[in-house]
Short mmCIF file of C-alpha atoms in Angstrom, two decimals:
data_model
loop_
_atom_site.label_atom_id
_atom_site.label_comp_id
_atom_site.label_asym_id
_atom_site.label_seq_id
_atom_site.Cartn_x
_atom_site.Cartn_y
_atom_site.Cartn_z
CA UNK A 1410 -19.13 -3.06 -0.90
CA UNK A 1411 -16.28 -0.73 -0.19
CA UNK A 1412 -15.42 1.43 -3.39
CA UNK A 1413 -12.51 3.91 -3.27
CA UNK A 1414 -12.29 5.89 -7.14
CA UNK A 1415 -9.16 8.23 -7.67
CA UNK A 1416 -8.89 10.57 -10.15
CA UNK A 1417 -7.44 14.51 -10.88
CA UNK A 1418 -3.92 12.25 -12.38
CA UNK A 1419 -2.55 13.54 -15.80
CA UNK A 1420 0.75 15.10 -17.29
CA UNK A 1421 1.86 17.71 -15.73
CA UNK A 1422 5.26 20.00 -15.78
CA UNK A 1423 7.85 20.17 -13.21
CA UNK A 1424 7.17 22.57 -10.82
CA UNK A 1425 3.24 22.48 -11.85
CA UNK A 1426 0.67 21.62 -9.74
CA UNK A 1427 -2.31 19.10 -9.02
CA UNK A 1428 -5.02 17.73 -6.77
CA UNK A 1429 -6.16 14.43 -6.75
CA UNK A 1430 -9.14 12.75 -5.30
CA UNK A 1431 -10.68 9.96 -4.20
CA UNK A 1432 -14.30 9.45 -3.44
CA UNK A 1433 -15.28 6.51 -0.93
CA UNK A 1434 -18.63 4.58 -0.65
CA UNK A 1435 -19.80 1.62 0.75
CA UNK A 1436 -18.27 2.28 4.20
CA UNK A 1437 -18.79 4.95 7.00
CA UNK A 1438 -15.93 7.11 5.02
CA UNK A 1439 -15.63 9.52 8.40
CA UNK A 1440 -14.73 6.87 11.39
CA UNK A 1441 -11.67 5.36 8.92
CA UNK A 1442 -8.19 6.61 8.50
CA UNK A 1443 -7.15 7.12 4.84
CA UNK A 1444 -3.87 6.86 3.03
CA UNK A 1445 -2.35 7.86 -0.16
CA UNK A 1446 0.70 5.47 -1.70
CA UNK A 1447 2.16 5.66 -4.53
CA UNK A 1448 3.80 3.08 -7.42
CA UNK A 1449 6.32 4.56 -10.12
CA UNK A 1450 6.14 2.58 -13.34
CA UNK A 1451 7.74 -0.25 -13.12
CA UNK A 1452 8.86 -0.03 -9.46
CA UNK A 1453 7.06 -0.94 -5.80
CA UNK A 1454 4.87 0.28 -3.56
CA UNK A 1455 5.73 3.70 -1.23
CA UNK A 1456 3.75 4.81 1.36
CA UNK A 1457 2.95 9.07 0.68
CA UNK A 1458 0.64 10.05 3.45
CA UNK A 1459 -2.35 9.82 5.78
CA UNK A 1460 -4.88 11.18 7.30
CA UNK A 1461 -6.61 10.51 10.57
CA UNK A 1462 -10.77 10.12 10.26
CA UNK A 1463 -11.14 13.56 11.67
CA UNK A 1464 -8.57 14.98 9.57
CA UNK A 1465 -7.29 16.10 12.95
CA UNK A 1466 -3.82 14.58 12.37
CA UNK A 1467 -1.91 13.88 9.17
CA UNK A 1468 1.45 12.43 8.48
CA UNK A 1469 4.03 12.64 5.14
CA UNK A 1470 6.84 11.36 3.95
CA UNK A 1471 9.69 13.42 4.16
CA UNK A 1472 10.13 13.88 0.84
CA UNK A 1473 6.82 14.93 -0.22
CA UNK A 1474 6.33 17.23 3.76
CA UNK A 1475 6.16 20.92 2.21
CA UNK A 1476 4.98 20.20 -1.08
CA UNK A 1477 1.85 17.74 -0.65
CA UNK A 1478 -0.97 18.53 1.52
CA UNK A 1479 -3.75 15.67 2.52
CA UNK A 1480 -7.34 16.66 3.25
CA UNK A 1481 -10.33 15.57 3.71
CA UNK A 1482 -14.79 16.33 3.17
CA UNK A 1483 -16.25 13.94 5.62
CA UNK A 1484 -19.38 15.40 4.27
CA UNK A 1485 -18.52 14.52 0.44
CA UNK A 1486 -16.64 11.79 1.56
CA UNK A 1487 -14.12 12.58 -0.21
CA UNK A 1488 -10.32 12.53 0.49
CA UNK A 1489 -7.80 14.90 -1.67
CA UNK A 1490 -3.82 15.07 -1.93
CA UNK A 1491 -3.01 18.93 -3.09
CA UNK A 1492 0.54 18.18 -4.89
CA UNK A 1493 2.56 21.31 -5.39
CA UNK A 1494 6.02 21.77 -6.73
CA UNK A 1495 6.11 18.38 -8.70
CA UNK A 1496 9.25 16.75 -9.33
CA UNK A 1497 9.64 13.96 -12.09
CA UNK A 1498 10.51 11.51 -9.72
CA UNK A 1499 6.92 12.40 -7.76
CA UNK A 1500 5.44 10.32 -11.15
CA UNK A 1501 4.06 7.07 -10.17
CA UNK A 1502 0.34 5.80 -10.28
CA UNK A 1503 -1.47 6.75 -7.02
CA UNK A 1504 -3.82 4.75 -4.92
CA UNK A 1505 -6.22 6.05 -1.91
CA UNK A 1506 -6.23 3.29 0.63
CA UNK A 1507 -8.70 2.83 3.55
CA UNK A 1508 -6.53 1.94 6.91
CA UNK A 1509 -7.84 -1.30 9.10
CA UNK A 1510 -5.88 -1.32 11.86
CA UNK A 1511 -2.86 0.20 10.48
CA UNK A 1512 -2.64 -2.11 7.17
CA UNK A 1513 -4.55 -0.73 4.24
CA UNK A 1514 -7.44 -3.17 3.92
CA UNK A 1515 -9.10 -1.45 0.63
CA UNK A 1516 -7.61 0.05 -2.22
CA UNK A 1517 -8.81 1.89 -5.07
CA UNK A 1518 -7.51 1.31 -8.72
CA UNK A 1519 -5.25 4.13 -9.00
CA UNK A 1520 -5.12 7.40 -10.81
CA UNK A 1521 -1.31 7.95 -12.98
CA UNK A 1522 0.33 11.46 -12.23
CA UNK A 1523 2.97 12.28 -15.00
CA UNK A 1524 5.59 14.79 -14.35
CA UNK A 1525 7.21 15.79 -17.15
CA UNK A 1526 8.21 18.52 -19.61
CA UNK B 44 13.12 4.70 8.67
CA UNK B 45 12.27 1.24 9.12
CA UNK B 46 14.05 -1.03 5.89
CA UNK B 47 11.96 -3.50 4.76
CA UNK B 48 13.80 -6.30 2.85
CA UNK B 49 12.16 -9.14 1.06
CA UNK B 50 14.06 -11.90 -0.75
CA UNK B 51 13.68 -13.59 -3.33
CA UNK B 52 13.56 -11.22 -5.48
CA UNK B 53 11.90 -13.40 -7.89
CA UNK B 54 10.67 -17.06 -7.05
CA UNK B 55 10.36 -19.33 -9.99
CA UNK B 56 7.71 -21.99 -9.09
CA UNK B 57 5.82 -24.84 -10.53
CA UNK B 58 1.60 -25.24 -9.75
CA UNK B 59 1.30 -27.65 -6.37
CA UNK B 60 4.73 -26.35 -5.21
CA UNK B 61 5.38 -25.04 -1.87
CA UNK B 62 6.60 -21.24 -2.02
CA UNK B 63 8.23 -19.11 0.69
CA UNK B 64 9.00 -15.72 1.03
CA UNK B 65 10.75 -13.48 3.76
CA UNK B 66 10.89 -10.11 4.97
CA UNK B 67 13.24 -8.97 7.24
CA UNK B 68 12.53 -5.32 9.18
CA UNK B 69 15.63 -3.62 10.53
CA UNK B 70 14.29 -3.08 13.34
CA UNK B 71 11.50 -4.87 15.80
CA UNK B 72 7.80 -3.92 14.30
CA UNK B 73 6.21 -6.27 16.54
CA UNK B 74 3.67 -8.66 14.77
CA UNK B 75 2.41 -4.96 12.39
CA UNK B 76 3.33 -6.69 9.42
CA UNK B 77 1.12 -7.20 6.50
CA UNK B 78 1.07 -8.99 3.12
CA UNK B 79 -0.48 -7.75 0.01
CA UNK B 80 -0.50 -9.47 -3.54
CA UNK B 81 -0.49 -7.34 -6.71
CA UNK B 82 -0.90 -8.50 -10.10
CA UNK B 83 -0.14 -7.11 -13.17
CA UNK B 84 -2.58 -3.72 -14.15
CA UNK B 85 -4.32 -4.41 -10.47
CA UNK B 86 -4.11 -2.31 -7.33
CA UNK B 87 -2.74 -4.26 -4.39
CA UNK B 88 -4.73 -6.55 -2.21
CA UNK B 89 -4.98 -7.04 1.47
CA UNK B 90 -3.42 -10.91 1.83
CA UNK B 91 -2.37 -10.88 5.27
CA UNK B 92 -2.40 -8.53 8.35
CA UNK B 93 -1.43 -9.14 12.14
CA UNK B 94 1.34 -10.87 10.66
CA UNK B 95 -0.46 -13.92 10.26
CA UNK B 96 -4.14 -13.20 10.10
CA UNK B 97 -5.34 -13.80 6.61
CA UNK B 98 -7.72 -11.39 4.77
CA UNK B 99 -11.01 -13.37 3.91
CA UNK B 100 -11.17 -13.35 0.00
CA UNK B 101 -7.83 -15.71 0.28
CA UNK B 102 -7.93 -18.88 0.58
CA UNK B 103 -6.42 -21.16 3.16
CA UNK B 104 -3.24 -21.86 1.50
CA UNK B 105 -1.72 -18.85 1.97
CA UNK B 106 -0.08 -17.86 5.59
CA UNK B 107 1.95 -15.64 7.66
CA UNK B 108 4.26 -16.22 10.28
CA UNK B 109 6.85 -14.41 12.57
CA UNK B 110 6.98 -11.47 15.08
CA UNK B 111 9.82 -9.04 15.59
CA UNK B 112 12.35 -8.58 12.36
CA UNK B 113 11.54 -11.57 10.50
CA UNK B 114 8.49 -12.76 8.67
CA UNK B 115 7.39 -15.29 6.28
CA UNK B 116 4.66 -15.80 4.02
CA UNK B 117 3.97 -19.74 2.80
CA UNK B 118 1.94 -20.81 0.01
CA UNK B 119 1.57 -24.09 0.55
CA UNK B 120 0.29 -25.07 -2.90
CA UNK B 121 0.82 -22.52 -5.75
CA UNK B 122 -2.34 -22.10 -8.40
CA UNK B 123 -2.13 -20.41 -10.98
CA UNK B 124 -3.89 -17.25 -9.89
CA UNK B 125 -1.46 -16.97 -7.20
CA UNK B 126 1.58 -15.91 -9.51
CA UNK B 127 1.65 -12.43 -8.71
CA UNK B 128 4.02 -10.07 -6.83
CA UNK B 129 3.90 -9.83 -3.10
CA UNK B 130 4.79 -7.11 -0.77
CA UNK B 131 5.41 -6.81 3.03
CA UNK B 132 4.74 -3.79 4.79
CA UNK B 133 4.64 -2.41 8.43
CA UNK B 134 2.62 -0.81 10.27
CA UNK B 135 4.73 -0.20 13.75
CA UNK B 136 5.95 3.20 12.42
CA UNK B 137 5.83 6.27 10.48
CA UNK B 138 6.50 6.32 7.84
CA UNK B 139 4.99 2.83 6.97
CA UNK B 140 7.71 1.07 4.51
CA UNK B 141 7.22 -1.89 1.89
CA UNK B 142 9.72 -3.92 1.19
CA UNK B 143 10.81 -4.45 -2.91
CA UNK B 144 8.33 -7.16 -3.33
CA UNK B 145 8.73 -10.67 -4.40
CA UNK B 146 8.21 -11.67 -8.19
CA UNK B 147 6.52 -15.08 -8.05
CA UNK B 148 6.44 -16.70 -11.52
CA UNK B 149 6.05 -20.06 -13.13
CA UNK B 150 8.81 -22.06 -13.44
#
């Protein structure tokens, strides 16, 4: 079955840096599109960023475009968000999310990122 | 940017009641409109997709309708494992947008 497991969340200060990942089994991890969104406590869902299967294209939202960078390791399949320059509003929990079609059909359970001094 | 807007925000229902829920997209996203159910300490869940092609661990009382800006998501019968909050989302743009969810709770 389709697993997606996040992790690399934690406190961090503003300004600070981190890199999260997600590893993927249980589906051919390098034909699918993957996306990062993100939940602050309390609040909805926001879409942060994705990646194509090839990692050949990659897309942000403008408020994160500069400071978070999405990658992937088809070979570890593995996909990673580098977060630099964290802000406190940039805490939320964040979940990896395999794309269908464009809809995220899979979901992983989330890792929390904590920005705060 | 693409606005999502859902309403209710909260829907206070009884178990065997009929619930409905809209989303309205300020501007056309086709039928790229999906559903997802979250409950509380859970990641989302795929409910809908296509705008009215249900994911398969739902069952049949849940379904989508509507194409363009407005969309609606029935629940024909409400269970008890079905108060939860929902989200739209779509898929016809970047950035993909959710609306600010839907609370539904017992009555």
């Amino acid at each position: 079955q389709v697993q997606l497991v996040e992790s690399g969340g934690g406190v961090v200060q503003p300004g600070g840096s981190l890199k999260l990942s997600c590893a993927a089994s249980g589906f051919t991890f390098s034909n699918h599109g993957i996306h990062w969104v993100r939940q602050a406590p309390g609040k909805g869902l926001e879409w942060v960023a994705f990646i194509r299967y090839d990692g050949t294209y990659t897309y942000y939202r403008d408020s994160v475009k500069g400071r978070f960078t999405i990658s992937r390791d088809n070979s570890k399949n593995t996909l990673y968000l580098q977060m630099n320059n964290l802000r406190p509003e940039d805490t939320s929990v964040y979940y990896c999310a395999k794309e269908g079609r464009g809809y995220h059909d899979f979901w992983g359970q989330g890792t929390l990122v904590t920005v705060s001094s | 940017e693409i606005v999502m807007t859902q309403s209710p925000a909260t829907l206070s229902g009884s178990p065997g009641e009929r619930a409905t829920l809209s989303c309205r997209a300020s501007q056309s996203v086709s039928s790229n409109l999906a559903w997802y159910q979250q409950k509380p300490g859970q990641a989302p869940r795929l409910l809908i997709y296509g705008a009215s092609t249900r994911a398969t661990a739902f069952p049949a009382r849940f379904s989508g309708s509507g194409s363009g800006t407005e969309f609606t998501l029935t629940i024909s019968s409400l269970q008890s494992e079905d108060f939860a909050v929902y989200y739209c989302q779509q898929y016809n743009n970047w950035p993909r947008t959710f609306g600010q969810g839907t609370k539904v709770e017992i009555k």
